[in-house]
Amino acid sequence: VIPAPAPRTVSVTALGGGVEVEVEDSRLREVVTELWRDLRHSETSPEPAVGHRARVDGTGPWLLTTDYSMATEPANGSPPLAKPDEPRADATTFAEAISLVCSAINVPLATRGPYLVAHAAVVARAGTTLAIPGASGAGKTTLTVALLQHGWRYVSDEALAVDWNTGVLHSYPRPLGVSDWSAAMLDVVGGVRGDREWFLRPAELGAEVADGATGITHIVIVDRDRSAPTLQPAHRMDALEILLRRSFNYYRDPARALQTFGGVVRRASVQRLCYGDPQLAASLLTDTFG
Amino acid sequence: MRTKAAVPISFTPLTRRGRWPYHATVPEYRPGPVATDATVVEIDGRVALFIPATQELAFLNTTASDVLRLCDSHRTLDDIVSRIASDSGIPPKAVSDSVTQAIESFVAKSLFGIHP
């Protein structure tokens, strides 16, 4: 009897889509499979609506080839994250290879699926769900880690994804990508070394993935400064504008995106958080909403 | 001493090029109503729009939202200026430029038809 060959593919299903990455390097494959384990168990959609394939050749250096562009669509003039129509990328270190594969999984799931998606962190706790929209580098993941350390459950550090018609929330608990600065600031230990960041599952922070959060109850607009954290009511329209500006895919149907996110915003309170220290900010949010 | 109050409008001022909607500066012009294919979302007094003709999303501040609401094709530009001035407690001369600019922007973005 010839044993069946071990699968060489990392398969991730989330947000109504699926990605299969064929990885030649067995160690890289095992690490990535473990990192994305939460998503494979949290998907609630019956069948993926779209499928994407990628391949990583080599055991160092590594070459990624995809059947999709690694660029996300620019939102309102923002530059794309990669050159359009560039399906190949390479890595020379294992850490870079980890980041490369995580991006190859994340980009199509977060940007090409059937849901309306905005760049935002989402956490939940006892019937309360916070959305924190913002651009890359705005501090979403750092604040998410701090909130998870305060007992919140993880929905996503990347995507506020809602049904285009109903506005119902869908979770996307991808592995958190924590910067070195954030890891040091928040005493985060462990995780997998990526390119200038650590990847870790929420369980490594002692946190759970939130299942069953269906609607956003509060939207928090963040402004970074060096002062003690403050939380002030903000206009709902400000939140609507940020969600649309930070949306990966509103351009597919701008009128419906406006109406759908408008409905999300109407059902939520909107607050503006100014903070310097993420731990103090997480304490304030927990005391206020938790 | 009377100071000229600023009435902020969220639209970027337009340059005078191409087919400029001079109608908007005529006091008797009755702007509006909003094109039927535009998507309008109003939340807590402020308006956001998707304008198919220009494929633009626009987010209006409170004053611009008030101006848009008054553009019903029945009120003249002077009526709208008077109403905004009376609601805000600011002299009509001080709000006139901002109201006109807002309406010019609405017209330029094809939010209204042109009805001389």
mmCIF file of C-alpha atoms in Angstrom:
data_model
loop_
_atom_site.group_PDB
_atom_site.id
_atom_site.type_symbol
_atom_site.label_atom_id
_atom_site.label_comp_id
_atom_site.label_asym_id
_atom_site.label_seq_id
_atom_site.Cartn_x
_atom_site.Cartn_y
_atom_site.Cartn_z
ATOM 1 C CA VAL A 1 0.000 0.000 0.000
ATOM 2 C CA ILE A 2 1.377 3.346 -1.004
ATOM 3 C CA PRO A 3 0.373 6.013 1.508
ATOM 4 C CA ALA A 4 -1.349 9.055 0.107
ATOM 5 C CA PRO A 5 0.988 11.995 -0.211
ATOM 6 C CA ALA A 6 0.634 14.640 2.467
ATOM 7 C CA PRO A 7 -1.381 17.620 1.232
ATOM 8 C CA ARG A 8 0.869 20.397 0.024
ATOM 9 C CA THR A 9 -1.858 22.984 0.118
ATOM 10 C CA VAL A 10 -2.925 25.498 2.733
ATOM 11 C CA SER A 11 -6.651 26.072 2.306
ATOM 12 C CA VAL A 12 -8.421 28.949 4.018
ATOM 13 C CA THR A 13 -12.097 29.730 3.738
ATOM 14 C CA ALA A 14 -13.553 32.963 5.056
ATOM 15 C CA LEU A 15 -15.877 35.833 4.172
ATOM 16 C CA GLY A 16 -17.576 33.762 1.519
ATOM 17 C CA GLY A 17 -14.354 33.123 -0.348
ATOM 18 C CA GLY A 18 -11.610 30.591 -0.450
ATOM 19 C CA VAL A 19 -7.867 30.602 -1.084
ATOM 20 C CA GLU A 20 -5.649 27.632 -1.771
ATOM 21 C CA VAL A 21 -1.912 28.105 -1.556
ATOM 22 C CA GLU A 22 0.317 25.283 -2.661
ATOM 23 C CA VAL A 23 3.474 25.496 -0.557
ATOM 24 C CA GLU A 24 6.530 23.440 -1.425
ATOM 25 C CA ASP A 25 8.328 24.165 1.865
ATOM 26 C CA SER A 26 6.790 21.804 4.451
ATOM 27 C CA ARG A 27 7.906 23.883 7.436
ATOM 28 C CA LEU A 28 6.443 27.047 5.961
ATOM 29 C CA ARG A 29 3.250 25.172 5.159
ATOM 30 C CA GLU A 30 2.861 23.857 8.721
ATOM 31 C CA VAL A 31 3.449 27.257 10.312
ATOM 32 C CA VAL A 32 0.974 29.030 8.027
ATOM 33 C CA THR A 33 -1.642 26.296 8.430
ATOM 34 C CA GLU A 34 -1.468 26.636 12.217
ATOM 35 C CA LEU A 35 -1.628 30.451 12.072
ATOM 36 C CA TRP A 36 -4.829 30.453 9.994
ATOM 37 C CA ARG A 37 -6.523 27.683 11.961
ATOM 38 C CA ASP A 38 -9.179 29.954 13.498
ATOM 39 C CA LEU A 39 -10.573 30.975 10.143
ATOM 40 C CA ARG A 40 -11.058 27.457 8.936
ATOM 41 C CA HIS A 41 -13.262 26.787 11.953
ATOM 42 C CA SER A 42 -15.159 30.046 12.078
ATOM 43 C CA GLU A 43 -16.592 30.283 8.601
ATOM 44 C CA THR A 44 -20.352 30.353 8.690
ATOM 45 C CA SER A 45 -21.097 30.799 5.001
ATOM 46 C CA PRO A 46 -22.222 27.604 3.329
ATOM 47 C CA GLU A 47 -19.951 27.656 0.289
ATOM 48 C CA PRO A 48 -17.208 29.970 -0.914
ATOM 49 C CA ALA A 49 -18.468 32.242 -3.661
ATOM 50 C CA VAL A 50 -15.044 32.781 -5.187
ATOM 51 C CA GLY A 51 -11.854 30.811 -5.286
ATOM 52 C CA HIS A 52 -8.263 31.943 -5.628
ATOM 53 C CA ARG A 53 -5.090 29.951 -6.059
ATOM 54 C CA ALA A 54 -1.458 30.686 -5.322
ATOM 55 C CA ARG A 55 1.785 28.735 -5.247
ATOM 56 C CA VAL A 56 4.978 29.185 -3.250
ATOM 57 C CA ASP A 57 7.978 27.479 -4.778
ATOM 58 C CA GLY A 58 11.296 26.864 -3.074
ATOM 59 C CA THR A 59 12.575 26.304 0.422
ATOM 60 C CA GLY A 60 14.591 29.512 0.542
ATOM 61 C CA PRO A 61 14.438 31.767 -1.295
ATOM 62 C CA TRP A 62 10.714 31.476 -1.906
ATOM 63 C CA LEU A 63 8.755 32.592 -4.966
ATOM 64 C CA LEU A 64 5.047 33.351 -4.780
ATOM 65 C CA THR A 65 2.882 33.132 -7.878
ATOM 66 C CA THR A 66 -0.810 33.966 -7.713
ATOM 67 C CA ASP A 67 -3.741 33.914 -10.070
ATOM 68 C CA TYR A 68 -4.740 37.331 -8.744
ATOM 69 C CA SER A 69 -3.094 40.706 -8.285
ATOM 70 C CA MET A 70 -1.631 41.254 -4.843
ATOM 71 C CA ALA A 71 -2.749 44.870 -5.054
ATOM 72 C CA THR A 72 -5.783 46.015 -3.169
ATOM 73 C CA GLU A 73 -7.915 48.507 -4.998
ATOM 74 C CA PRO A 74 -7.038 52.088 -4.089
ATOM 75 C CA ALA A 75 -9.698 53.755 -1.972
ATOM 76 C CA ASN A 76 -10.347 57.409 -2.774
ATOM 77 C CA GLY A 77 -6.883 58.136 -4.056
ATOM 78 C CA SER A 78 -4.933 55.986 -1.613
ATOM 79 C CA PRO A 79 -2.015 54.235 -3.262
ATOM 80 C CA PRO A 80 -2.417 50.501 -3.891
ATOM 81 C CA LEU A 81 -0.456 48.170 -1.614
ATOM 82 C CA ALA A 82 1.344 46.620 -4.559
ATOM 83 C CA LYS A 83 1.686 47.197 -8.256
ATOM 84 C CA PRO A 84 -1.441 46.183 -10.156
ATOM 85 C CA ASP A 85 -1.154 43.076 -12.268
ATOM 86 C CA GLU A 86 1.836 41.841 -10.334
ATOM 87 C CA PRO A 87 1.123 38.199 -9.517
ATOM 88 C CA ARG A 88 4.672 37.317 -8.428
ATOM 89 C CA ALA A 89 6.728 38.207 -5.386
ATOM 90 C CA ASP A 90 9.679 36.677 -3.592
ATOM 91 C CA ALA A 91 11.139 36.336 -0.124
ATOM 92 C CA THR A 92 14.673 35.694 0.988
ATOM 93 C CA THR A 93 14.124 35.020 4.692
ATOM 94 C CA PHE A 94 11.676 32.705 6.418
ATOM 95 C CA ALA A 95 10.082 35.687 8.164
ATOM 96 C CA GLU A 96 9.494 37.392 4.818
ATOM 97 C CA ALA A 97 8.074 34.146 3.445
ATOM 98 C CA ILE A 98 5.577 33.978 6.324
ATOM 99 C CA SER A 99 4.425 37.546 5.640
ATOM 100 C CA LEU A 100 4.250 36.836 1.920
ATOM 101 C CA VAL A 101 1.983 33.820 2.319
ATOM 102 C CA CYS A 102 -0.192 35.581 4.910
ATOM 103 C CA SER A 103 -0.663 38.477 2.468
ATOM 104 C CA ALA A 104 -1.413 36.056 -0.357
ATOM 105 C CA ILE A 105 -4.199 34.589 1.772
ATOM 106 C CA ASN A 106 -5.444 37.871 3.228
ATOM 107 C CA VAL A 107 -5.703 40.038 0.118
ATOM 108 C CA PRO A 108 -8.258 37.999 -1.852
ATOM 109 C CA LEU A 109 -10.289 37.051 1.212
ATOM 110 C CA ALA A 110 -10.573 40.614 2.511
ATOM 111 C CA THR A 111 -10.967 42.390 -0.808
ATOM 112 C CA ARG A 112 -12.461 40.061 -3.426
ATOM 113 C CA GLY A 113 -15.245 38.271 -1.559
ATOM 114 C CA PRO A 114 -19.000 38.768 -1.717
ATOM 115 C CA TYR A 115 -19.276 41.079 1.309
ATOM 116 C CA LEU A 116 -18.928 44.835 1.679
ATOM 117 C CA VAL A 117 -15.665 45.305 3.550
ATOM 118 C CA ALA A 118 -14.040 48.240 5.317
ATOM 119 C CA HIS A 119 -10.562 48.323 6.800
ATOM 120 C CA ALA A 120 -11.349 48.112 10.505
ATOM 121 C CA ALA A 121 -10.716 46.186 13.682
ATOM 122 C CA VAL A 122 -13.708 44.571 15.364
ATOM 123 C CA VAL A 123 -13.999 43.120 18.868
ATOM 124 C CA ALA A 124 -17.010 41.924 20.829
ATOM 125 C CA ARG A 125 -18.063 41.368 24.400
ATOM 126 C CA ALA A 126 -21.404 40.498 25.984
ATOM 127 C CA GLY A 127 -23.677 41.876 23.315
ATOM 128 C CA THR A 128 -21.433 44.835 22.526
ATOM 129 C CA THR A 129 -19.438 44.985 19.314
ATOM 130 C CA LEU A 130 -16.875 47.707 18.656
ATOM 131 C CA ALA A 131 -15.618 48.626 15.199
ATOM 132 C CA ILE A 132 -12.445 50.693 14.917
ATOM 133 C CA PRO A 133 -11.953 51.811 11.311
ATOM 134 C CA GLY A 134 -8.622 53.142 10.151
ATOM 135 C CA ALA A 135 -5.838 52.911 7.636
ATOM 136 C CA SER A 136 -2.840 50.629 7.930
ATOM 137 C CA GLY A 137 -0.589 51.956 10.669
ATOM 138 C CA ALA A 138 -3.403 53.768 12.463
ATOM 139 C CA GLY A 139 -3.051 51.493 15.478
ATOM 140 C CA LYS A 140 -5.994 49.156 14.931
ATOM 141 C CA THR A 141 -4.113 45.967 15.693
ATOM 142 C CA THR A 142 -2.349 47.467 18.700
ATOM 143 C CA LEU A 143 -5.642 48.601 20.172
ATOM 144 C CA THR A 144 -7.194 45.243 19.297
ATOM 145 C CA VAL A 145 -4.462 43.379 21.201
ATOM 146 C CA ALA A 146 -4.949 45.672 24.195
ATOM 147 C CA LEU A 147 -8.710 45.082 24.101
ATOM 148 C CA LEU A 148 -8.236 41.303 23.864
ATOM 149 C CA GLN A 149 -5.985 41.541 26.903
ATOM 150 C CA HIS A 150 -8.921 43.266 28.636
ATOM 151 C CA GLY A 151 -11.228 40.340 27.962
ATOM 152 C CA TRP A 152 -12.789 41.273 24.625
ATOM 153 C CA ARG A 153 -13.279 38.582 22.006
ATOM 154 C CA TYR A 154 -11.759 38.729 18.564
ATOM 155 C CA VAL A 155 -13.696 39.337 15.372
ATOM 156 C CA SER A 156 -10.946 40.827 13.187
ATOM 157 C CA ASP A 157 -8.029 43.240 13.169
ATOM 158 C CA GLU A 158 -8.478 43.773 9.442
ATOM 159 C CA ALA A 159 -11.996 43.755 8.113
ATOM 160 C CA LEU A 160 -15.432 44.980 9.029
ATOM 161 C CA ALA A 161 -17.336 42.763 6.606
ATOM 162 C CA VAL A 162 -21.081 43.041 6.206
ATOM 163 C CA ASP A 163 -23.668 41.598 3.896
ATOM 164 C CA TRP A 164 -24.365 44.038 1.040
ATOM 165 C CA ASN A 165 -28.114 43.701 1.533
ATOM 166 C CA THR A 166 -28.702 43.144 5.230
ATOM 167 C CA GLY A 167 -25.658 44.744 6.850
ATOM 168 C CA VAL A 168 -25.178 41.610 8.980
ATOM 169 C CA LEU A 169 -21.621 41.327 10.295
ATOM 170 C CA HIS A 170 -19.306 38.470 9.300
ATOM 171 C CA SER A 171 -16.213 37.619 11.304
ATOM 172 C CA TYR A 172 -12.721 37.459 9.871
ATOM 173 C CA PRO A 173 -10.407 36.332 12.686
ATOM 174 C CA ARG A 174 -7.195 36.204 10.709
ATOM 175 C CA PRO A 175 -3.923 35.935 12.663
ATOM 176 C CA LEU A 176 -3.048 39.266 14.245
ATOM 177 C CA GLY A 177 -0.011 40.980 12.784
ATOM 178 C CA VAL A 178 1.612 42.772 15.720
ATOM 179 C CA SER A 179 4.470 45.195 15.128
ATOM 180 C CA ASP A 180 7.636 45.016 17.190
ATOM 181 C CA TRP A 181 6.694 48.308 18.852
ATOM 182 C CA SER A 182 3.243 47.020 19.771
ATOM 183 C CA ALA A 183 4.586 43.700 21.019
ATOM 184 C CA ALA A 184 7.025 45.496 23.315
ATOM 185 C CA MET A 185 4.422 48.036 24.466
ATOM 186 C CA LEU A 186 1.835 45.370 25.277
ATOM 187 C CA ASP A 187 4.170 42.638 26.594
ATOM 188 C CA VAL A 188 3.149 40.263 23.844
ATOM 189 C CA VAL A 189 5.245 37.099 24.008
ATOM 190 C CA GLY A 190 5.312 34.388 21.403
ATOM 191 C CA GLY A 191 3.893 34.248 17.945
ATOM 192 C CA VAL A 192 5.540 33.615 14.618
ATOM 193 C CA ARG A 193 8.164 35.992 13.341
ATOM 194 C CA GLY A 194 7.081 37.755 10.155
ATOM 195 C CA ASP A 195 8.615 40.624 8.259
ATOM 196 C CA ARG A 196 8.790 43.435 10.864
ATOM 197 C CA GLU A 197 5.837 41.940 12.745
ATOM 198 C CA TRP A 198 4.764 38.993 14.821
ATOM 199 C CA PHE A 199 1.840 36.848 13.756
ATOM 200 C CA LEU A 200 -0.235 35.253 16.439
ATOM 201 C CA ARG A 201 -3.617 33.692 16.966
ATOM 202 C CA PRO A 202 -5.903 35.310 19.545
ATOM 203 C CA ALA A 203 -5.586 32.170 21.701
ATOM 204 C CA GLU A 204 -1.940 33.095 22.255
ATOM 205 C CA LEU A 205 -3.211 36.244 24.000
ATOM 206 C CA GLY A 206 -5.644 34.190 26.042
ATOM 207 C CA ALA A 207 -8.518 35.511 23.929
ATOM 208 C CA GLU A 208 -11.357 33.754 22.159
ATOM 209 C CA VAL A 209 -12.748 34.211 18.696
ATOM 210 C CA ALA A 210 -16.192 35.812 18.827
ATOM 211 C CA ASP A 211 -18.910 33.797 17.208
ATOM 212 C CA GLY A 212 -22.369 35.156 16.756
ATOM 213 C CA ALA A 213 -21.681 38.897 16.704
ATOM 214 C CA THR A 214 -24.149 40.093 14.103
ATOM 215 C CA GLY A 215 -24.155 43.878 14.355
ATOM 216 C CA ILE A 216 -21.912 46.772 15.277
ATOM 217 C CA THR A 217 -23.094 48.608 18.395
ATOM 218 C CA HIS A 218 -20.322 51.227 18.613
ATOM 219 C CA ILE A 219 -17.949 52.736 16.079
ATOM 220 C CA VAL A 220 -14.781 54.267 17.490
ATOM 221 C CA ILE A 221 -12.878 56.825 15.406
ATOM 222 C CA VAL A 222 -9.308 56.947 16.652
ATOM 223 C CA ASP A 223 -6.925 59.893 16.811
ATOM 224 C CA ARG A 224 -3.428 59.294 18.135
ATOM 225 C CA ASP A 225 -1.737 61.830 20.364
ATOM 226 C CA ARG A 226 0.272 61.754 23.544
ATOM 227 C CA SER A 227 -2.454 62.734 25.946
ATOM 228 C CA ALA A 228 -4.500 60.679 28.376
ATOM 229 C CA PRO A 229 -7.303 58.893 26.549
ATOM 230 C CA THR A 230 -10.579 60.719 26.027
ATOM 231 C CA LEU A 231 -13.800 59.558 24.460
ATOM 232 C CA GLN A 232 -16.231 62.053 22.957
ATOM 233 C CA PRO A 233 -19.427 61.565 20.949
ATOM 234 C CA ALA A 234 -18.904 62.126 17.233
ATOM 235 C CA HIS A 235 -21.282 62.616 14.325
ATOM 236 C CA ARG A 236 -22.460 59.402 12.690
ATOM 237 C CA MET A 237 -21.759 60.886 9.274
ATOM 238 C CA ASP A 238 -18.058 61.072 10.178
ATOM 239 C CA ALA A 239 -18.104 57.322 10.757
ATOM 240 C CA LEU A 240 -19.948 56.710 7.497
ATOM 241 C CA GLU A 241 -17.375 58.729 5.583
ATOM 242 C CA ILE A 242 -14.487 56.841 7.190
ATOM 243 C CA LEU A 243 -16.062 53.447 6.508
ATOM 244 C CA LEU A 244 -16.516 54.302 2.849
ATOM 245 C CA ARG A 245 -13.074 55.858 2.508
ATOM 246 C CA ARG A 246 -11.579 52.752 4.129
ATOM 247 C CA SER A 247 -13.662 50.299 2.162
ATOM 248 C CA PHE A 248 -11.823 47.794 0.000
ATOM 249 C CA ASN A 249 -14.686 47.269 -2.413
ATOM 250 C CA TYR A 250 -17.373 49.983 -2.188
ATOM 251 C CA TYR A 251 -16.623 50.831 -5.819
ATOM 252 C CA ARG A 252 -18.472 47.702 -6.951
ATOM 253 C CA ASP A 253 -21.751 49.410 -6.092
ATOM 254 C CA PRO A 254 -21.207 52.819 -4.453
ATOM 255 C CA ALA A 255 -24.912 53.577 -4.050
ATOM 256 C CA ARG A 256 -25.593 50.328 -2.232
ATOM 257 C CA ALA A 257 -22.394 50.683 -0.192
ATOM 258 C CA LEU A 258 -23.605 54.107 0.948
ATOM 259 C CA GLN A 259 -26.958 52.699 1.972
ATOM 260 C CA THR A 260 -25.559 49.568 3.627
ATOM 261 C CA PHE A 261 -22.907 51.337 5.673
ATOM 262 C CA GLY A 262 -25.482 54.063 6.347
ATOM 263 C CA GLY A 263 -27.653 51.404 7.972
ATOM 264 C CA VAL A 264 -24.715 50.084 9.995
ATOM 265 C CA VAL A 265 -23.904 53.578 11.236
ATOM 266 C CA ARG A 266 -27.517 54.400 12.115
ATOM 267 C CA ARG A 267 -27.674 51.379 14.414
ATOM 268 C CA ALA A 268 -24.449 52.304 16.221
ATOM 269 C CA SER A 269 -23.201 55.026 18.496
ATOM 270 C CA VAL A 270 -20.128 56.846 17.248
ATOM 271 C CA GLN A 271 -17.328 58.004 19.520
ATOM 272 C CA ARG A 272 -14.010 59.706 18.886
ATOM 273 C CA LEU A 273 -11.124 58.267 20.913
ATOM 274 C CA CYS A 274 -7.961 60.329 21.389
ATOM 275 C CA TYR A 275 -5.180 58.347 23.006
ATOM 276 C CA GLY A 276 -1.489 57.782 23.301
ATOM 277 C CA ASP A 277 -1.212 54.658 25.435
ATOM 278 C CA PRO A 278 -3.177 51.702 23.999
ATOM 279 C CA GLN A 279 -3.507 50.020 27.387
ATOM 280 C CA LEU A 280 -5.121 53.112 28.912
ATOM 281 C CA ALA A 281 -7.336 53.435 25.843
ATOM 282 C CA ALA A 282 -8.437 49.804 26.144
ATOM 283 C CA SER A 283 -9.240 50.375 29.824
ATOM 284 C CA LEU A 284 -11.350 53.414 28.944
ATOM 285 C CA LEU A 285 -13.228 51.553 26.203
ATOM 286 C CA THR A 286 -13.779 48.573 28.486
ATOM 287 C CA ASP A 287 -15.029 50.759 31.343
ATOM 288 C CA THR A 288 -17.333 52.624 28.961
ATOM 289 C CA PHE A 289 -18.703 49.813 26.800
ATOM 290 C CA GLY A 290 -17.615 46.524 28.342
ATOM 291 C CA MET B 1 -18.377 95.645 14.426
ATOM 292 C CA ARG B 2 -19.726 93.053 12.036
ATOM 293 C CA THR B 3 -17.496 90.161 11.083
ATOM 294 C CA LYS B 4 -18.061 87.938 8.143
ATOM 295 C CA ALA B 5 -19.041 84.557 9.513
ATOM 296 C CA ALA B 6 -17.644 81.508 7.806
ATOM 297 C CA VAL B 7 -20.155 78.959 6.603
ATOM 298 C CA PRO B 8 -18.073 75.902 5.829
ATOM 299 C CA ILE B 9 -18.991 73.842 2.820
ATOM 300 C CA SER B 10 -17.404 70.502 2.308
ATOM 301 C CA PHE B 11 -17.148 70.689 -1.449
ATOM 302 C CA THR B 12 -13.879 71.806 -2.918
ATOM 303 C CA PRO B 13 -14.278 75.156 -4.706
ATOM 304 C CA LEU B 14 -14.533 74.656 -8.410
ATOM 305 C CA THR B 15 -12.510 76.375 -11.081
ATOM 306 C CA ARG B 16 -14.289 78.257 -13.814
ATOM 307 C CA ARG B 17 -13.733 76.138 -16.840
ATOM 308 C CA GLY B 18 -15.877 74.339 -19.317
ATOM 309 C CA ARG B 19 -19.617 74.866 -19.115
ATOM 310 C CA TRP B 20 -19.956 76.795 -15.902
ATOM 311 C CA PRO B 21 -23.453 76.873 -14.429
ATOM 312 C CA TYR B 22 -23.925 80.634 -14.312
ATOM 313 C CA HIS B 23 -27.593 80.034 -13.508
ATOM 314 C CA ALA B 24 -26.578 79.388 -9.929
ATOM 315 C CA THR B 25 -25.520 82.984 -9.466
ATOM 316 C CA VAL B 26 -28.812 84.453 -10.711
ATOM 317 C CA PRO B 27 -30.969 85.470 -7.746
ATOM 318 C CA GLU B 28 -34.146 84.232 -9.435
ATOM 319 C CA TYR B 29 -32.680 80.786 -10.168
ATOM 320 C CA ARG B 30 -34.684 78.024 -8.504
ATOM 321 C CA PRO B 31 -32.253 75.140 -7.920
ATOM 322 C CA GLY B 32 -33.264 71.543 -7.531
ATOM 323 C CA PRO B 33 -34.701 69.118 -7.005
ATOM 324 C CA VAL B 34 -31.995 66.504 -6.545
ATOM 325 C CA ALA B 35 -31.668 64.175 -9.516
ATOM 326 C CA THR B 36 -33.840 61.124 -9.058
ATOM 327 C CA ASP B 37 -30.991 58.706 -9.748
ATOM 328 C CA ALA B 38 -28.849 60.123 -6.931
ATOM 329 C CA THR B 39 -28.651 58.083 -3.736
ATOM 330 C CA VAL B 40 -29.219 60.258 -0.696
ATOM 331 C CA VAL B 41 -28.553 59.136 2.860
ATOM 332 C CA GLU B 42 -29.393 61.492 5.704
ATOM 333 C CA ILE B 43 -28.118 60.864 9.197
ATOM 334 C CA ASP B 44 -28.613 63.212 12.131
ATOM 335 C CA GLY B 45 -29.145 66.228 9.896
ATOM 336 C CA ARG B 46 -26.251 65.662 7.552
ATOM 337 C CA VAL B 47 -26.474 64.348 4.015
ATOM 338 C CA ALA B 48 -24.268 61.978 2.047
ATOM 339 C CA LEU B 49 -24.826 61.394 -1.655
ATOM 340 C CA PHE B 50 -23.778 59.146 -4.431
ATOM 341 C CA ILE B 51 -24.017 61.021 -7.727
ATOM 342 C CA PRO B 52 -24.157 58.596 -10.679
ATOM 343 C CA ALA B 53 -23.413 61.281 -13.272
ATOM 344 C CA THR B 54 -19.998 61.923 -11.775
ATOM 345 C CA GLN B 55 -19.577 58.618 -9.902
ATOM 346 C CA GLU B 56 -18.794 60.615 -6.777
ATOM 347 C CA LEU B 57 -19.588 60.137 -3.130
ATOM 348 C CA ALA B 58 -20.101 63.473 -1.384
ATOM 349 C CA PHE B 59 -20.374 64.108 2.335
ATOM 350 C CA LEU B 60 -21.953 67.421 3.238
ATOM 351 C CA ASN B 61 -21.537 69.350 6.427
ATOM 352 C CA THR B 62 -24.591 70.616 8.269
ATOM 353 C CA THR B 63 -24.879 73.895 6.363
ATOM 354 C CA ALA B 64 -24.454 72.335 2.936
ATOM 355 C CA SER B 65 -27.013 69.707 3.918
ATOM 356 C CA ASP B 66 -29.430 72.478 4.883
ATOM 357 C CA VAL B 67 -28.853 74.192 1.540
ATOM 358 C CA LEU B 68 -29.433 70.984 -0.375
ATOM 359 C CA ARG B 69 -32.674 70.322 1.486
ATOM 360 C CA LEU B 70 -33.948 73.764 0.493
ATOM 361 C CA CYS B 71 -33.205 73.177 -3.185
ATOM 362 C CA ASP B 72 -36.672 72.035 -4.243
ATOM 363 C CA SER B 73 -37.000 73.907 -7.579
ATOM 364 C CA HIS B 74 -39.554 76.241 -5.973
ATOM 365 C CA ARG B 75 -37.342 78.402 -3.754
ATOM 366 C CA THR B 76 -35.127 80.970 -5.426
ATOM 367 C CA LEU B 77 -31.502 81.495 -4.549
ATOM 368 C CA ASP B 78 -32.541 84.572 -2.568
ATOM 369 C CA ASP B 79 -35.141 82.525 -0.666
ATOM 370 C CA ILE B 80 -32.506 79.967 0.269
ATOM 371 C CA VAL B 81 -30.015 82.601 1.372
ATOM 372 C CA SER B 82 -32.682 84.269 3.491
ATOM 373 C CA ARG B 83 -33.700 80.996 5.104
ATOM 374 C CA ILE B 84 -30.122 79.902 5.902
ATOM 375 C CA ALA B 85 -29.385 83.369 7.273
ATOM 376 C CA SER B 86 -32.456 83.364 9.455
ATOM 377 C CA ASP B 87 -31.870 79.820 10.764
ATOM 378 C CA SER B 88 -28.226 80.514 11.576
ATOM 379 C CA GLY B 89 -28.669 84.070 12.837
ATOM 380 C CA ILE B 90 -26.078 85.304 10.385
ATOM 381 C CA PRO B 91 -26.701 88.294 8.061
ATOM 382 C CA PRO B 92 -27.707 87.248 4.495
ATOM 383 C CA LYS B 93 -24.693 89.008 2.958
ATOM 384 C CA ALA B 94 -22.393 86.885 5.091
ATOM 385 C CA VAL B 95 -23.888 83.574 3.979
ATOM 386 C CA SER B 96 -24.645 84.463 0.393
ATOM 387 C CA ASP B 97 -21.251 83.507 -1.045
ATOM 388 C CA SER B 98 -21.170 80.148 0.716
ATOM 389 C CA VAL B 99 -24.721 79.258 -0.273
ATOM 390 C CA THR B 100 -24.058 80.241 -3.870
ATOM 391 C CA GLN B 101 -20.848 78.268 -3.927
ATOM 392 C CA ALA B 102 -22.616 75.196 -2.553
ATOM 393 C CA ILE B 103 -25.355 75.440 -5.162
ATOM 394 C CA GLU B 104 -22.805 75.971 -7.929
ATOM 395 C CA SER B 105 -21.067 72.833 -6.766
ATOM 396 C CA PHE B 106 -24.304 70.868 -6.736
ATOM 397 C CA VAL B 107 -25.060 71.985 -10.282
ATOM 398 C CA ALA B 108 -21.512 71.381 -11.499
ATOM 399 C CA LYS B 109 -21.688 67.852 -10.141
ATOM 400 C CA SER B 110 -24.898 67.260 -12.089
ATOM 401 C CA LEU B 111 -26.916 66.927 -8.946
ATOM 402 C CA PHE B 112 -29.563 69.227 -10.394
ATOM 403 C CA GLY B 113 -30.811 69.772 -13.868
ATOM 404 C CA ILE B 114 -30.435 73.290 -15.248
ATOM 405 C CA HIS B 115 -33.748 75.162 -15.096
ATOM 406 C CA PRO B 116 -33.197 78.822 -16.045
#
